[in-house]
C-alpha atoms as a PDB file:
ATOM      1  CA  UNK A   1     -43.293 -29.658 -47.397  1.00  0.00           C
ATOM      2  CA  UNK A   2     -44.508 -32.997 -48.756  1.00  0.00           C
ATOM      3  CA  UNK A   3     -44.267 -35.968 -46.438  1.00  0.00           C
ATOM      4  CA  UNK A   4     -42.748 -37.918 -49.318  1.00  0.00           C
ATOM      5  CA  UNK A   5     -39.876 -35.478 -49.962  1.00  0.00           C
ATOM      6  CA  UNK A   6     -36.893 -34.646 -47.783  1.00  0.00           C
ATOM      7  CA  UNK A   7     -34.821 -31.945 -49.396  1.00  0.00           C
ATOM      8  CA  UNK A   8     -32.289 -29.320 -48.500  1.00  0.00           C
ATOM      9  CA  UNK A   9     -28.713 -28.874 -47.397  1.00  0.00           C
ATOM     10  CA  UNK A  10     -26.621 -31.945 -46.619  1.00  0.00           C
ATOM     11  CA  UNK A  11     -23.430 -32.410 -44.608  1.00  0.00           C
ATOM     12  CA  UNK A  12     -20.788 -35.090 -45.183  1.00  0.00           C
ATOM     13  CA  UNK A  13     -19.434 -36.941 -42.158  1.00  0.00           C
ATOM     14  CA  UNK A  14     -16.510 -38.884 -43.575  1.00  0.00           C
ATOM     15  CA  UNK A  15     -16.339 -41.244 -40.601  1.00  0.00           C
ATOM     16  CA  UNK A  16     -16.772 -45.014 -40.854  1.00  0.00           C
ATOM     17  CA  UNK A  17     -18.154 -46.956 -37.875  1.00  0.00           C
ATOM     18  CA  UNK A  18     -19.602 -43.843 -36.224  1.00  0.00           C
ATOM     19  CA  UNK A  19     -21.184 -45.414 -33.154  1.00  0.00           C
ATOM     20  CA  UNK A  20     -24.136 -44.347 -31.056  1.00  0.00           C
ATOM     21  CA  UNK A  21     -21.836 -43.449 -28.133  1.00  0.00           C
ATOM     22  CA  UNK A  22     -20.298 -40.790 -30.379  1.00  0.00           C
ATOM     23  CA  UNK A  23     -23.650 -39.699 -31.799  1.00  0.00           C
ATOM     24  CA  UNK A  24     -25.082 -39.243 -28.285  1.00  0.00           C
ATOM     25  CA  UNK A  25     -22.518 -39.471 -25.446  1.00  0.00           C
ATOM     26  CA  UNK A  26     -23.548 -41.074 -22.162  1.00  0.00           C
ATOM     27  CA  UNK A  27     -23.643 -37.830 -20.141  1.00  0.00           C
ATOM     28  CA  UNK A  28     -26.702 -36.752 -22.136  1.00  0.00           C
ATOM     29  CA  UNK A  29     -28.725 -39.863 -21.202  1.00  0.00           C
ATOM     30  CA  UNK A  30     -29.589 -38.736 -17.663  1.00  0.00           C
ATOM     31  CA  UNK A  31     -32.992 -37.211 -18.366  1.00  0.00           C
ATOM     32  CA  UNK A  32     -36.259 -39.100 -18.134  1.00  0.00           C
ATOM     33  CA  UNK A  33     -37.622 -37.641 -21.370  1.00  0.00           C
ATOM     34  CA  UNK A  34     -36.362 -36.700 -24.837  1.00  0.00           C
ATOM     35  CA  UNK A  35     -35.739 -33.008 -24.117  1.00  0.00           C
ATOM     36  CA  UNK A  36     -32.419 -31.268 -24.683  1.00  0.00           C
ATOM     37  CA  UNK A  37     -30.668 -33.908 -26.772  1.00  0.00           C
ATOM     38  CA  UNK A  38     -29.727 -31.596 -29.653  1.00  0.00           C
ATOM     39  CA  UNK A  39     -26.947 -30.136 -27.501  1.00  0.00           C
ATOM     40  CA  UNK A  40     -25.420 -33.574 -27.012  1.00  0.00           C
ATOM     41  CA  UNK A  41     -25.419 -34.616 -30.661  1.00  0.00           C
ATOM     42  CA  UNK A  42     -21.882 -35.556 -31.744  1.00  0.00           C
ATOM     43  CA  UNK A  43     -20.678 -33.551 -28.755  1.00  0.00           C
ATOM     44  CA  UNK A  44     -17.042 -34.683 -28.745  1.00  0.00           C
ATOM     45  CA  UNK A  45     -16.766 -33.946 -32.459  1.00  0.00           C
ATOM     46  CA  UNK A  46     -18.529 -30.583 -32.280  1.00  0.00           C
ATOM     47  CA  UNK A  47     -16.814 -29.303 -29.128  1.00  0.00           C
ATOM     48  CA  UNK A  48     -13.272 -29.348 -27.741  1.00  0.00           C
ATOM     49  CA  UNK A  49     -12.204 -30.208 -24.189  1.00  0.00           C
ATOM     50  CA  UNK A  50     -13.075 -26.698 -22.990  1.00  0.00           C
ATOM     51  CA  UNK A  51     -16.573 -26.872 -24.427  1.00  0.00           C
ATOM     52  CA  UNK A  52     -15.758 -24.554 -27.345  1.00  0.00           C
ATOM     53  CA  UNK A  53     -17.045 -25.235 -30.841  1.00  0.00           C
ATOM     54  CA  UNK A  54     -14.480 -26.817 -33.160  1.00  0.00           C
ATOM     55  CA  UNK A  55     -14.569 -24.480 -36.193  1.00  0.00           C
ATOM     56  CA  UNK A  56     -13.253 -27.157 -38.566  1.00  0.00           C
ATOM     57  CA  UNK A  57     -16.085 -29.632 -37.861  1.00  0.00           C
ATOM     58  CA  UNK A  58     -18.575 -29.714 -40.704  1.00  0.00           C
ATOM     59  CA  UNK A  59     -21.728 -29.080 -38.656  1.00  0.00           C
ATOM     60  CA  UNK A  60     -20.148 -26.045 -37.001  1.00  0.00           C
ATOM     61  CA  UNK A  61     -19.500 -24.250 -40.269  1.00  0.00           C
ATOM     62  CA  UNK A  62     -21.783 -21.454 -41.438  1.00  0.00           C
ATOM     63  CA  UNK A  63     -22.683 -23.218 -44.672  1.00  0.00           C
ATOM     64  CA  UNK A  64     -23.953 -26.229 -42.695  1.00  0.00           C
ATOM     65  CA  UNK A  65     -26.731 -24.211 -41.036  1.00  0.00           C
ATOM     66  CA  UNK A  66     -30.134 -25.834 -41.451  1.00  0.00           C
ATOM     67  CA  UNK A  67     -28.623 -29.150 -42.528  1.00  0.00           C
ATOM     68  CA  UNK A  68     -31.423 -31.644 -43.098  1.00  0.00           C
ATOM     69  CA  UNK A  69     -29.507 -34.648 -44.430  1.00  0.00           C
ATOM     70  CA  UNK A  70     -26.340 -36.329 -43.176  1.00  0.00           C
ATOM     71  CA  UNK A  71     -24.073 -38.344 -45.455  1.00  0.00           C
ATOM     72  CA  UNK A  72     -22.142 -40.896 -43.435  1.00  0.00           C
ATOM     73  CA  UNK A  73     -19.610 -43.672 -43.723  1.00  0.00           C
ATOM     74  CA  UNK A  74     -20.193 -47.407 -43.575  1.00  0.00           C
ATOM     75  CA  UNK A  75     -21.728 -48.956 -40.442  1.00  0.00           C
ATOM     76  CA  UNK A  76     -23.242 -45.652 -39.322  1.00  0.00           C
ATOM     77  CA  UNK A  77     -24.894 -46.001 -35.895  1.00  0.00           C
ATOM     78  CA  UNK A  78     -23.121 -49.143 -34.747  1.00  0.00           C
ATOM     79  CA  UNK A  79     -22.587 -49.770 -31.035  1.00  0.00           C
ATOM     80  CA  UNK A  80     -25.110 -49.634 -28.200  1.00  0.00           C
ATOM     81  CA  UNK A  81     -28.845 -49.556 -28.724  1.00  0.00           C
ATOM     82  CA  UNK A  82     -29.516 -46.092 -27.269  1.00  0.00           C
ATOM     83  CA  UNK A  83     -32.556 -44.581 -28.950  1.00  0.00           C
ATOM     84  CA  UNK A  84     -31.368 -41.166 -27.757  1.00  0.00           C
ATOM     85  CA  UNK A  85     -29.014 -41.096 -30.754  1.00  0.00           C
ATOM     86  CA  UNK A  86     -32.029 -41.024 -33.058  1.00  0.00           C
ATOM     87  CA  UNK A  87     -33.889 -38.435 -30.984  1.00  0.00           C
ATOM     88  CA  UNK A  88     -30.827 -36.194 -30.846  1.00  0.00           C
ATOM     89  CA  UNK A  89     -30.413 -36.256 -34.614  1.00  0.00           C
ATOM     90  CA  UNK A  90     -34.060 -35.326 -35.060  1.00  0.00           C
ATOM     91  CA  UNK A  91     -33.931 -32.530 -32.482  1.00  0.00           C
ATOM     92  CA  UNK A  92     -30.886 -31.115 -34.265  1.00  0.00           C
ATOM     93  CA  UNK A  93     -32.984 -30.916 -37.438  1.00  0.00           C
ATOM     94  CA  UNK A  94     -31.730 -34.019 -39.252  1.00  0.00           C
ATOM     95  CA  UNK A  95     -34.493 -35.713 -41.207  1.00  0.00           C
ATOM     96  CA  UNK A  96     -32.475 -38.371 -43.058  1.00  0.00           C
ATOM     97  CA  UNK A  97     -29.100 -40.116 -43.102  1.00  0.00           C
ATOM     98  CA  UNK A  98     -27.574 -41.609 -46.241  1.00  0.00           C
ATOM     99  CA  UNK A  99     -24.760 -44.150 -45.818  1.00  0.00           C
ATOM    100  CA  UNK A 100     -23.494 -47.415 -47.314  1.00  0.00           C
ATOM    101  CA  UNK A 101     -24.669 -49.379 -44.250  1.00  0.00           C
ATOM    102  CA  UNK A 102     -26.084 -48.924 -40.748  1.00  0.00           C
ATOM    103  CA  UNK A 103     -25.934 -50.617 -37.380  1.00  0.00           C
ATOM    104  CA  UNK A 104     -28.891 -52.997 -37.223  1.00  0.00           C
ATOM    105  CA  UNK A 105     -30.460 -51.737 -33.979  1.00  0.00           C
ATOM    106  CA  UNK A 106     -29.903 -48.096 -34.940  1.00  0.00           C
ATOM    107  CA  UNK A 107     -31.657 -48.779 -38.235  1.00  0.00           C
ATOM    108  CA  UNK A 108     -34.745 -50.127 -36.467  1.00  0.00           C
ATOM    109  CA  UNK A 109     -34.798 -47.317 -33.906  1.00  0.00           C
ATOM    110  CA  UNK A 110     -34.458 -44.664 -36.606  1.00  0.00           C
ATOM    111  CA  UNK A 111     -37.067 -45.997 -38.985  1.00  0.00           C
ATOM    112  CA  UNK A 112     -39.562 -46.606 -36.167  1.00  0.00           C
ATOM    113  CA  UNK A 113     -39.184 -42.920 -35.200  1.00  0.00           C
ATOM    114  CA  UNK A 114     -39.399 -41.707 -38.822  1.00  0.00           C
ATOM    115  CA  UNK A 115     -35.744 -40.745 -39.155  1.00  0.00           C
ATOM    116  CA  UNK A 116     -35.226 -41.899 -42.728  1.00  0.00           C
ATOM    117  CA  UNK A 117     -32.147 -44.030 -43.382  1.00  0.00           C
ATOM    118  CA  UNK A 118     -31.108 -44.601 -46.988  1.00  0.00           C
ATOM    119  CA  UNK A 119     -28.523 -47.211 -47.960  1.00  0.00           C
ATOM    120  CA  UNK A 120     -26.580 -46.627 -51.172  1.00  0.00           C
ATOM    121  CA  UNK A 121     -23.348 -48.078 -52.592  1.00  0.00           C
ATOM    122  CA  UNK A 122     -20.173 -46.374 -51.389  1.00  0.00           C
ATOM    123  CA  UNK A 123     -19.460 -44.822 -54.797  1.00  0.00           C
ATOM    124  CA  UNK A 124     -22.876 -43.158 -54.874  1.00  0.00           C
ATOM    125  CA  UNK A 125     -22.510 -41.902 -51.295  1.00  0.00           C
ATOM    126  CA  UNK A 126     -19.103 -40.474 -52.230  1.00  0.00           C
ATOM    127  CA  UNK A 127     -20.653 -38.657 -55.197  1.00  0.00           C
ATOM    128  CA  UNK A 128     -23.355 -37.191 -52.968  1.00  0.00           C
ATOM    129  CA  UNK A 129     -20.720 -36.117 -50.439  1.00  0.00           C
ATOM    130  CA  UNK A 130     -18.863 -34.256 -53.169  1.00  0.00           C
ATOM    131  CA  UNK A 131     -22.107 -32.592 -54.255  1.00  0.00           C
ATOM    132  CA  UNK A 132     -22.905 -31.578 -50.675  1.00  0.00           C
ATOM    133  CA  UNK A 133     -19.428 -30.146 -50.171  1.00  0.00           C
ATOM    134  CA  UNK A 134     -19.934 -28.129 -53.352  1.00  0.00           C
ATOM    135  CA  UNK A 135     -23.054 -26.609 -51.804  1.00  0.00           C
ATOM    136  CA  UNK A 136     -25.574 -28.617 -53.807  1.00  0.00           C
ATOM    137  CA  UNK A 137     -28.888 -29.523 -52.195  1.00  0.00           C
ATOM    138  CA  UNK A 138     -30.096 -33.120 -52.031  1.00  0.00           C
ATOM    139  CA  UNK A 139     -33.633 -34.410 -52.507  1.00  0.00           C
ATOM    140  CA  UNK A 140     -34.851 -37.775 -51.218  1.00  0.00           C
ATOM    141  CA  UNK A 141     -38.124 -38.814 -52.855  1.00  0.00           C
ATOM    142  CA  UNK A 142     -39.651 -41.517 -50.655  1.00  0.00           C
ATOM    143  CA  UNK A 143     -42.583 -42.204 -52.958  1.00  0.00           C
ATOM    144  CA  UNK A 144     -40.378 -42.686 -56.029  1.00  0.00           C
ATOM    145  CA  UNK A 145     -37.535 -44.085 -53.863  1.00  0.00           C
ATOM    146  CA  UNK A 146     -34.842 -41.999 -55.519  1.00  0.00           C
ATOM    147  CA  UNK A 147     -32.090 -39.636 -54.351  1.00  0.00           C
ATOM    148  CA  UNK A 148     -31.287 -36.656 -56.555  1.00  0.00           C
ATOM    149  CA  UNK A 149     -28.666 -33.906 -56.556  1.00  0.00           C
ATOM    150  CA  UNK A 150     -26.891 -31.957 -59.307  1.00  0.00           C
ATOM    151  CA  UNK A 151     -26.724 -34.591 -62.039  1.00  0.00           C
ATOM    152  CA  UNK A 152     -27.130 -37.501 -59.613  1.00  0.00           C
ATOM    153  CA  UNK A 153     -30.330 -39.567 -59.711  1.00  0.00           C
ATOM    154  CA  UNK A 154     -30.084 -42.952 -58.002  1.00  0.00           C
ATOM    155  CA  UNK A 155     -32.659 -45.444 -56.681  1.00  0.00           C
ATOM    156  CA  UNK A 156     -32.834 -46.856 -53.184  1.00  0.00           C
ATOM    157  CA  UNK A 157     -35.011 -49.469 -51.523  1.00  0.00           C
ATOM    158  CA  UNK A 158     -37.264 -49.539 -48.463  1.00  0.00           C
ATOM    159  CA  UNK A 159     -39.465 -52.242 -47.021  1.00  0.00           C
ATOM    160  CA  UNK A 160     -43.144 -51.822 -47.829  1.00  0.00           C
ATOM    161  CA  UNK A 161     -43.835 -51.155 -44.131  1.00  0.00           C
ATOM    162  CA  UNK A 162     -41.263 -48.385 -43.811  1.00  0.00           C
ATOM    163  CA  UNK A 163     -42.259 -46.777 -47.105  1.00  0.00           C
ATOM    164  CA  UNK A 164     -45.884 -46.693 -45.971  1.00  0.00           C
ATOM    165  CA  UNK A 165     -44.894 -45.141 -42.626  1.00  0.00           C
ATOM    166  CA  UNK A 166     -43.101 -42.253 -44.332  1.00  0.00           C
ATOM    167  CA  UNK A 167     -45.746 -41.646 -46.972  1.00  0.00           C
ATOM    168  CA  UNK A 168     -48.581 -41.678 -44.421  1.00  0.00           C
ATOM    169  CA  UNK A 169     -46.660 -39.811 -41.716  1.00  0.00           C
ATOM    170  CA  UNK A 170     -46.724 -42.660 -39.179  1.00  0.00           C
ATOM    171  CA  UNK A 171     -44.291 -43.730 -36.498  1.00  0.00           C
ATOM    172  CA  UNK A 172     -44.359 -47.340 -35.272  1.00  0.00           C
ATOM    173  CA  UNK A 173     -47.157 -46.608 -32.766  1.00  0.00           C
ATOM    174  CA  UNK A 174     -49.224 -44.888 -35.418  1.00  0.00           C
ATOM    175  CA  UNK A 175     -48.699 -47.848 -37.735  1.00  0.00           C
ATOM    176  CA  UNK A 176     -49.893 -50.244 -35.020  1.00  0.00           C
ATOM    177  CA  UNK A 177     -52.983 -48.110 -34.372  1.00  0.00           C
ATOM    178  CA  UNK A 178     -53.861 -48.245 -38.063  1.00  0.00           C
ATOM    179  CA  UNK A 179     -54.726 -51.906 -37.427  1.00  0.00           C
ATOM    180  CA  UNK A 180     -56.928 -51.077 -34.429  1.00  0.00           C
ATOM    181  CA  UNK A 181     -60.111 -52.504 -35.958  1.00  0.00           C
ATOM    182  CA  UNK A 182     -58.418 -55.826 -36.743  1.00  0.00           C
ATOM    183  CA  UNK A 183     -56.782 -55.934 -33.299  1.00  0.00           C
ATOM    184  CA  UNK A 184     -60.084 -55.328 -31.531  1.00  0.00           C
ATOM    185  CA  UNK A 185     -61.824 -57.957 -33.673  1.00  0.00           C
ATOM    186  CA  UNK A 186     -59.110 -60.494 -32.853  1.00  0.00           C
ATOM    187  CA  UNK A 187     -59.389 -59.698 -29.131  1.00  0.00           C
ATOM    188  CA  UNK A 188     -63.174 -60.119 -29.216  1.00  0.00           C
ATOM    189  CA  UNK A 189     -62.893 -63.527 -30.905  1.00  0.00           C
ATOM    190  CA  UNK A 190     -60.229 -64.552 -28.369  1.00  0.00           C
ATOM    191  CA  UNK A 191     -62.385 -63.530 -25.397  1.00  0.00           C
ATOM    192  CA  UNK A 192     -65.449 -65.255 -26.810  1.00  0.00           C
ATOM    193  CA  UNK A 193     -63.498 -68.505 -27.175  1.00  0.00           C
ATOM    194  CA  UNK A 194     -61.762 -68.149 -23.783  1.00  0.00           C
ATOM    195  CA  UNK A 195     -63.885 -65.846 -21.596  1.00  0.00           C
ATOM    196  CA  UNK A 196     -61.966 -66.757 -18.431  1.00  0.00           C
ATOM    197  CA  UNK A 197     -58.933 -64.755 -19.584  1.00  0.00           C
ATOM    198  CA  UNK A 198     -60.795 -61.472 -20.127  1.00  0.00           C
ATOM    199  CA  UNK A 199     -59.931 -58.790 -17.566  1.00  0.00           C
ATOM    200  CA  UNK A 200     -58.343 -61.467 -15.413  1.00  0.00           C
ATOM    201  CA  UNK A 201     -56.300 -58.904 -13.466  1.00  0.00           C
ATOM    202  CA  UNK A 202     -59.340 -56.808 -12.538  1.00  0.00           C
ATOM    203  CA  UNK A 203     -61.449 -59.856 -11.698  1.00  0.00           C
ATOM    204  CA  UNK A 204     -58.715 -61.310  -9.474  1.00  0.00           C
ATOM    205  CA  UNK A 205     -58.221 -57.983  -7.679  1.00  0.00           C
ATOM    206  CA  UNK A 206     -61.976 -57.681  -7.019  1.00  0.00           C
ATOM    207  CA  UNK A 207     -62.133 -61.255  -5.774  1.00  0.00           C
ATOM    208  CA  UNK A 208     -59.340 -60.581  -3.285  1.00  0.00           C
ATOM    209  CA  UNK A 209     -60.919 -57.323  -2.153  1.00  0.00           C
END
């Protein structure tokens, strides 16, 4: 699939102010790596108190299998800054979230990890939710910056940096490394002007034995 297109089944989460504690509850933050977070995604919404799937929750329904896009309410991802919420969404198979607005820290965490977040007016999100609930697929075209589904074709905006990251398949580290030549040239000029600061840690350690 093209890096500039995210397309497929979508699921509507008609919940405003869905916070990161709900997206990834605290009991799933105990590991030292990113593994196993799909199980924790929206755990208290997906499962009941006995750990059984709630059949009426949208992501537990048969037609929601292989959901790639979530449609959320306003202020999606508010709350604490846990990056695990982003990783859990991605491990579950979610490639994009469309909502009227997002929590600021969640937005940065998501975009830096290449989980695409698309902000659209509430009326357009509502129309996409209705399309998703009718079984219509949704396409997000990052290059053209448009969302399309069953008679819906609406524009969205991204910063130039984030658009480049998605088109070129870069996360924030990859984007930084794309400037490696410039970074190394800057460092060389800096060391030439101030040679006493180059490798100061190593030099000090050697001096002290």
